[in-house]
Coordinates of C-alpha atoms in Angstrom, one line a residue:
X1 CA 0.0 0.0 0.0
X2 CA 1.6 3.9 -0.6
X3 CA 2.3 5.8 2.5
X4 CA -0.2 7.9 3.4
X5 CA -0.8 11.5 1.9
X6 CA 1.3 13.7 4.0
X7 CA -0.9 16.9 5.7
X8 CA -2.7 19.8 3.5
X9 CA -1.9 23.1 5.1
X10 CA -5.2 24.0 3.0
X11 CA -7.2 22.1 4.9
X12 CA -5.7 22.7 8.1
X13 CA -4.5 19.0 8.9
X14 CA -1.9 18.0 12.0
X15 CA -2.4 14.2 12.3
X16 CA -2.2 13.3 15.7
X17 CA 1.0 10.6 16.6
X18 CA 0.3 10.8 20.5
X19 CA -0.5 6.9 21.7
X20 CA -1.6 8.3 25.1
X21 CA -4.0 10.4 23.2
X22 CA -5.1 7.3 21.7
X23 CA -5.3 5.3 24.5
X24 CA -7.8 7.7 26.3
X25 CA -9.8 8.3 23.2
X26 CA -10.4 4.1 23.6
X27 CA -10.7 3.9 27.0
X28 CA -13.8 6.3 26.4
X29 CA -15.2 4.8 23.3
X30 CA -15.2 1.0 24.3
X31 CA -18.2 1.8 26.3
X32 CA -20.1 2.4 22.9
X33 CA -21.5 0.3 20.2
X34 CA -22.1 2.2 17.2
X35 CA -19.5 5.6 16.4
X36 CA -19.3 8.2 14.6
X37 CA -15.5 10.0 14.4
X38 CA -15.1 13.4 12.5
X39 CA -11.8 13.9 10.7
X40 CA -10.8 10.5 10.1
X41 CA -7.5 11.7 8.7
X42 CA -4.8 8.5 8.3
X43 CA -7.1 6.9 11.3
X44 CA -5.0 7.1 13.8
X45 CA -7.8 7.1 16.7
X46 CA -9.7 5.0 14.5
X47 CA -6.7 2.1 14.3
X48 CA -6.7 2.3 18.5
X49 CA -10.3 2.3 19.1
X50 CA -10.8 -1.0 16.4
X51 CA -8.1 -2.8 18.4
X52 CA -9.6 -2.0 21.6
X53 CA -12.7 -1.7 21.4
X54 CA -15.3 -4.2 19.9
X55 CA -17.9 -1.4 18.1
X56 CA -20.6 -2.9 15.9
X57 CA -20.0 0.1 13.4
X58 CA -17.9 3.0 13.3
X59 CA -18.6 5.7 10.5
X60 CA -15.9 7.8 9.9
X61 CA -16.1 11.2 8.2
X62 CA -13.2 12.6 6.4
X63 CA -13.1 15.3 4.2
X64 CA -9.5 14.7 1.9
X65 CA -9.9 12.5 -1.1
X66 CA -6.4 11.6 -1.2
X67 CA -6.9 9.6 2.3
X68 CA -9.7 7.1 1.0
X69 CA -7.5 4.8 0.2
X70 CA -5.5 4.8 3.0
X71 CA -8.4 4.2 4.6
X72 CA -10.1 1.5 2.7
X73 CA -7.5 -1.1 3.8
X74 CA -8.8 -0.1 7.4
X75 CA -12.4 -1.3 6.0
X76 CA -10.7 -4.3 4.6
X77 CA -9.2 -5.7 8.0
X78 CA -12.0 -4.1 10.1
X79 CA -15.5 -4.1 8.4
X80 CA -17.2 -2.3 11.1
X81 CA -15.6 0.5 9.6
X82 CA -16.9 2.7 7.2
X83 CA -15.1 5.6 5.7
X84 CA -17.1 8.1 3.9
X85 CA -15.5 11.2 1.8
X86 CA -17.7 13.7 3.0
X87 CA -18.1 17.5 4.9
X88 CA -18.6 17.1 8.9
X89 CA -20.3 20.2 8.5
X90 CA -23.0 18.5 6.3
X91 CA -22.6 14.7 7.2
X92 CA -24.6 12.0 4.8
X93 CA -25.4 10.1 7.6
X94 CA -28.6 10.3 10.0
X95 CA -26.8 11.3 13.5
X96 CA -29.0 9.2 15.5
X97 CA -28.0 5.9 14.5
X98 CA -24.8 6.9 16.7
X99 CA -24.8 6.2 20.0
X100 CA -21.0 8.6 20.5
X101 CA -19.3 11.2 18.3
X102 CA -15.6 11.7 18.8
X103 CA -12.5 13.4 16.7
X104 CA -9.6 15.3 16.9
X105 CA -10.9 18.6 15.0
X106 CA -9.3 21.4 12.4
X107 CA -9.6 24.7 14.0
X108 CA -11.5 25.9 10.9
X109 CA -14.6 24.2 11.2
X110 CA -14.6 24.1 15.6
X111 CA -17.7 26.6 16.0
X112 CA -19.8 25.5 13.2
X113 CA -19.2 21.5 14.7
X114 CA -19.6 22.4 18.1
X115 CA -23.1 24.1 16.9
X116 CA -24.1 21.3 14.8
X117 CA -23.4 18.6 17.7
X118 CA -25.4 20.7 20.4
X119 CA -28.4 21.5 18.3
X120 CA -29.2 18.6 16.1
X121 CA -26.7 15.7 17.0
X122 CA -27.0 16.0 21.8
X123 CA -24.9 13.0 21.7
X124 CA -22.2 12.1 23.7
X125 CA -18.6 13.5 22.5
X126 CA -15.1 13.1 23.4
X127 CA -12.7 16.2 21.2
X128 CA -9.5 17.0 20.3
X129 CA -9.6 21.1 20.0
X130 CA -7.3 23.8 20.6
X131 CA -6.9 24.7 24.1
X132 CA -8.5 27.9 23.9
X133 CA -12.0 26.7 21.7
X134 CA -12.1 24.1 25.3
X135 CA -11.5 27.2 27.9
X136 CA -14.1 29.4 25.7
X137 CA -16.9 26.5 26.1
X138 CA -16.0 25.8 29.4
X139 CA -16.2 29.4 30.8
X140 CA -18.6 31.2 33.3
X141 CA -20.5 33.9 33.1
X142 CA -18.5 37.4 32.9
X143 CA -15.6 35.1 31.9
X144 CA -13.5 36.9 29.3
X145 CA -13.8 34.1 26.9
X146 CA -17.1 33.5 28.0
X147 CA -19.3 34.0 24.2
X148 CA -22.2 32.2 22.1
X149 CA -20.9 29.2 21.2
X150 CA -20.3 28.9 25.3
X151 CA -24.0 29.3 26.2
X152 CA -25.3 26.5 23.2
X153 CA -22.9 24.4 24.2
X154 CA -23.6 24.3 27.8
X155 CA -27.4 24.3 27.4
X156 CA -27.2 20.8 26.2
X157 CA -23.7 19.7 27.6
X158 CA -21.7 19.0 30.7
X159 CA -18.9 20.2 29.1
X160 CA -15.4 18.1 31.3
X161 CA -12.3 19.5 30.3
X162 CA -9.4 16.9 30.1
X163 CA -5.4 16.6 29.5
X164 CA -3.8 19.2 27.5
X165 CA -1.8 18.2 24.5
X166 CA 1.2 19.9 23.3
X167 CA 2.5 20.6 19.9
X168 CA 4.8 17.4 19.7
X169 CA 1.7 15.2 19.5
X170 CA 1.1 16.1 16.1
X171 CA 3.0 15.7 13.0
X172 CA 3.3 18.8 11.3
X173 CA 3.5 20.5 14.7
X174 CA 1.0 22.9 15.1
X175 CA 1.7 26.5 16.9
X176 CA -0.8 26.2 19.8
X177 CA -2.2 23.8 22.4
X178 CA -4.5 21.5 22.2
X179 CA -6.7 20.0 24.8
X180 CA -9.3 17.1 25.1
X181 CA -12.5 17.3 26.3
X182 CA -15.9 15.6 27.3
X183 CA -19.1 16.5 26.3
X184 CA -22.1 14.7 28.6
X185 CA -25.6 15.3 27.0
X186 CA -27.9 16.9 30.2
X187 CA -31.0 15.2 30.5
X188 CA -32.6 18.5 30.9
X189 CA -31.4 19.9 27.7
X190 CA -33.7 21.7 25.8
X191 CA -35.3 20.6 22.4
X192 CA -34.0 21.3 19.0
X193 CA -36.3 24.2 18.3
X194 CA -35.6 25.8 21.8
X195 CA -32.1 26.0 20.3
X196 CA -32.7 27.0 16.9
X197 CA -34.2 30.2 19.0
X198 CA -31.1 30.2 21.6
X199 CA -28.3 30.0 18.2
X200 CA -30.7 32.9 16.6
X201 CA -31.0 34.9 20.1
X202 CA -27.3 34.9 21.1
X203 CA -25.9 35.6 17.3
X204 CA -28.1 39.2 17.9
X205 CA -27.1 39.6 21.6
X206 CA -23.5 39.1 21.6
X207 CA -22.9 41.5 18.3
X208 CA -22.9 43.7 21.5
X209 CA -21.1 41.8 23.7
X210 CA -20.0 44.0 26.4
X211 CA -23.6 46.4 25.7
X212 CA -26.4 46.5 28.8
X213 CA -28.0 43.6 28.2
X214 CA -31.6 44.9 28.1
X215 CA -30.6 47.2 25.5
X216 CA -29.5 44.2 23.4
X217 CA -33.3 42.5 24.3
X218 CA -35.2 45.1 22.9
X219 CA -33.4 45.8 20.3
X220 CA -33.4 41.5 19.7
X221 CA -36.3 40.5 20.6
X222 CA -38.7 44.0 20.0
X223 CA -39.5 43.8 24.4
X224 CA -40.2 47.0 25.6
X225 CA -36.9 48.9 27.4
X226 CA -39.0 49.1 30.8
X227 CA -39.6 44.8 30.5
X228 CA -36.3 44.4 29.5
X229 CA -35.1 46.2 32.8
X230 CA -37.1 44.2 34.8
X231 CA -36.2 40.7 33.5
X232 CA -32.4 41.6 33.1
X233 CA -31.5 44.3 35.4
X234 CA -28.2 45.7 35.1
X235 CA -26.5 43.1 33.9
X236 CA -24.5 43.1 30.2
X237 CA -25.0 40.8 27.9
X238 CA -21.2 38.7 28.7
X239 CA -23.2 38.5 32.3
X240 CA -26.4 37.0 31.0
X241 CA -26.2 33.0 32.3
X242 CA -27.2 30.0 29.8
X243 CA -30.6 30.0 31.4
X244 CA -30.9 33.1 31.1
X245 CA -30.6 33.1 27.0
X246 CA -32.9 29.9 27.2
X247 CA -35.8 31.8 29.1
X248 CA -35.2 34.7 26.9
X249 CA -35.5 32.6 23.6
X250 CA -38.6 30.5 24.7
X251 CA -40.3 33.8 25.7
X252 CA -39.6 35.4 22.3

């Protein structure tokens, strides 16, 4: 077989060579049955998890052509596994036949993932992401990193932050840390229409961020400035809890 395709710096790829990484990515996956990885890329998670685990499927997304190959012999030795050449973004594949999602994921497409998993997908996840994408959905209220994606996220997730990965686990290095983490679906997540209206709320409220957020709810949601006041106070909008966006939304 040709060695696989080395990394596209147009598509953002740094293939992970970590076998710790691995390792915890399996320990975590063995207790599912049917998975779905983003960012196959020369299936180096995939390749762990198969050995370890025993999954009765495993879907895996990736986005480069030139890896399908690669990745067919993986299919050949393992036919659980099914590559498909295909956009995360937009997968061909009905998300709830998955009971897990996992991946190490390109910078690039973090946000729009993260958004996809939380509003249509509210399965469990274990990620690879930069460090600072994990801090941002991890954060509190008021926290300076605190933003939208941070409020969808955890409405539907218990988001667990876990070991950071340097630079030298990747091949080409990349310039910044990475970290993994743990998303646990709440049982007291809201429905997928609640958080069509949450994504659509906090895209208008946090275009003004650090603005008093009953301003930013009258001008969003057409309340009066006086109802605003008395539902939000003082408060700006970086204040404003993931509840508080929920109750917002619904009441719109």
């Amino acid at each position: 077989m040709e060695p696989s395709p080395r990394a596209s710096r147009r598509l953002g790829q740094n293939f992970l060579r970590a076998r710790w990484v691995a390792r915890e990515f399996a320990r975590w996956a063995c207790g599912f049955t049917r998975l779905l990885e983003i960012g196959v890329g020369q299936g180096f998670l995939t390749s762990e998890i198969l050995r370890r685990c025993r999954p009765s499927l495993l879907v895996g997304i990736e986005l480069d052509r030139r890896l399908m190959e690669w990745l067919g012999s993986l299919s050949f030795f393992h036919p659980v596994f099914a590559p498909v050449q295909a956009d995360a973004l937009s997968p061909p594949v009905v998300l709830e036949r998955f009971d897990a999602v996992y991946g190490s994921i390109p910078y690039s497409i973090t946000g729009p993932l993260l958004s996809l998993l939380s509003v249509e997908a509210q399965k469990p996840a274990m990620l690879l992401l930069q460090r600072e994408v994990v801090d941002r959905i991890a954060a509190r209220p008021a926290a300076s990193s605190y933003g939208r994606i941070t409020v969808l996220v955890q409405l539907v997730y218990r988001v667990k932050p876990g070991p950071v990965v340097p630079p030298s686990a990747f091949r080409p290095r990349p310039r910044v840390y990475s970290r993994i983490v743990v998303l646990e679906p709440r049982e007291d997540r809201p429905g997928r229409e609640e958080l069509r209206r949450v994504e659509e709320l906090t895209r208008c409220m946090f275009s003004g961020r650090n603005r008093k957020a009953a301003k930013q709810a009258s001008r969003c949601l057409g309340l009066s400035r006086d109802e605003a006041e008395k539902l939000l106070g003082g408060r700006r909008v970086y204040e404003l809890s993931p509840s508080d966006f929920y109750q917002l939304a619904v009441m719109a």
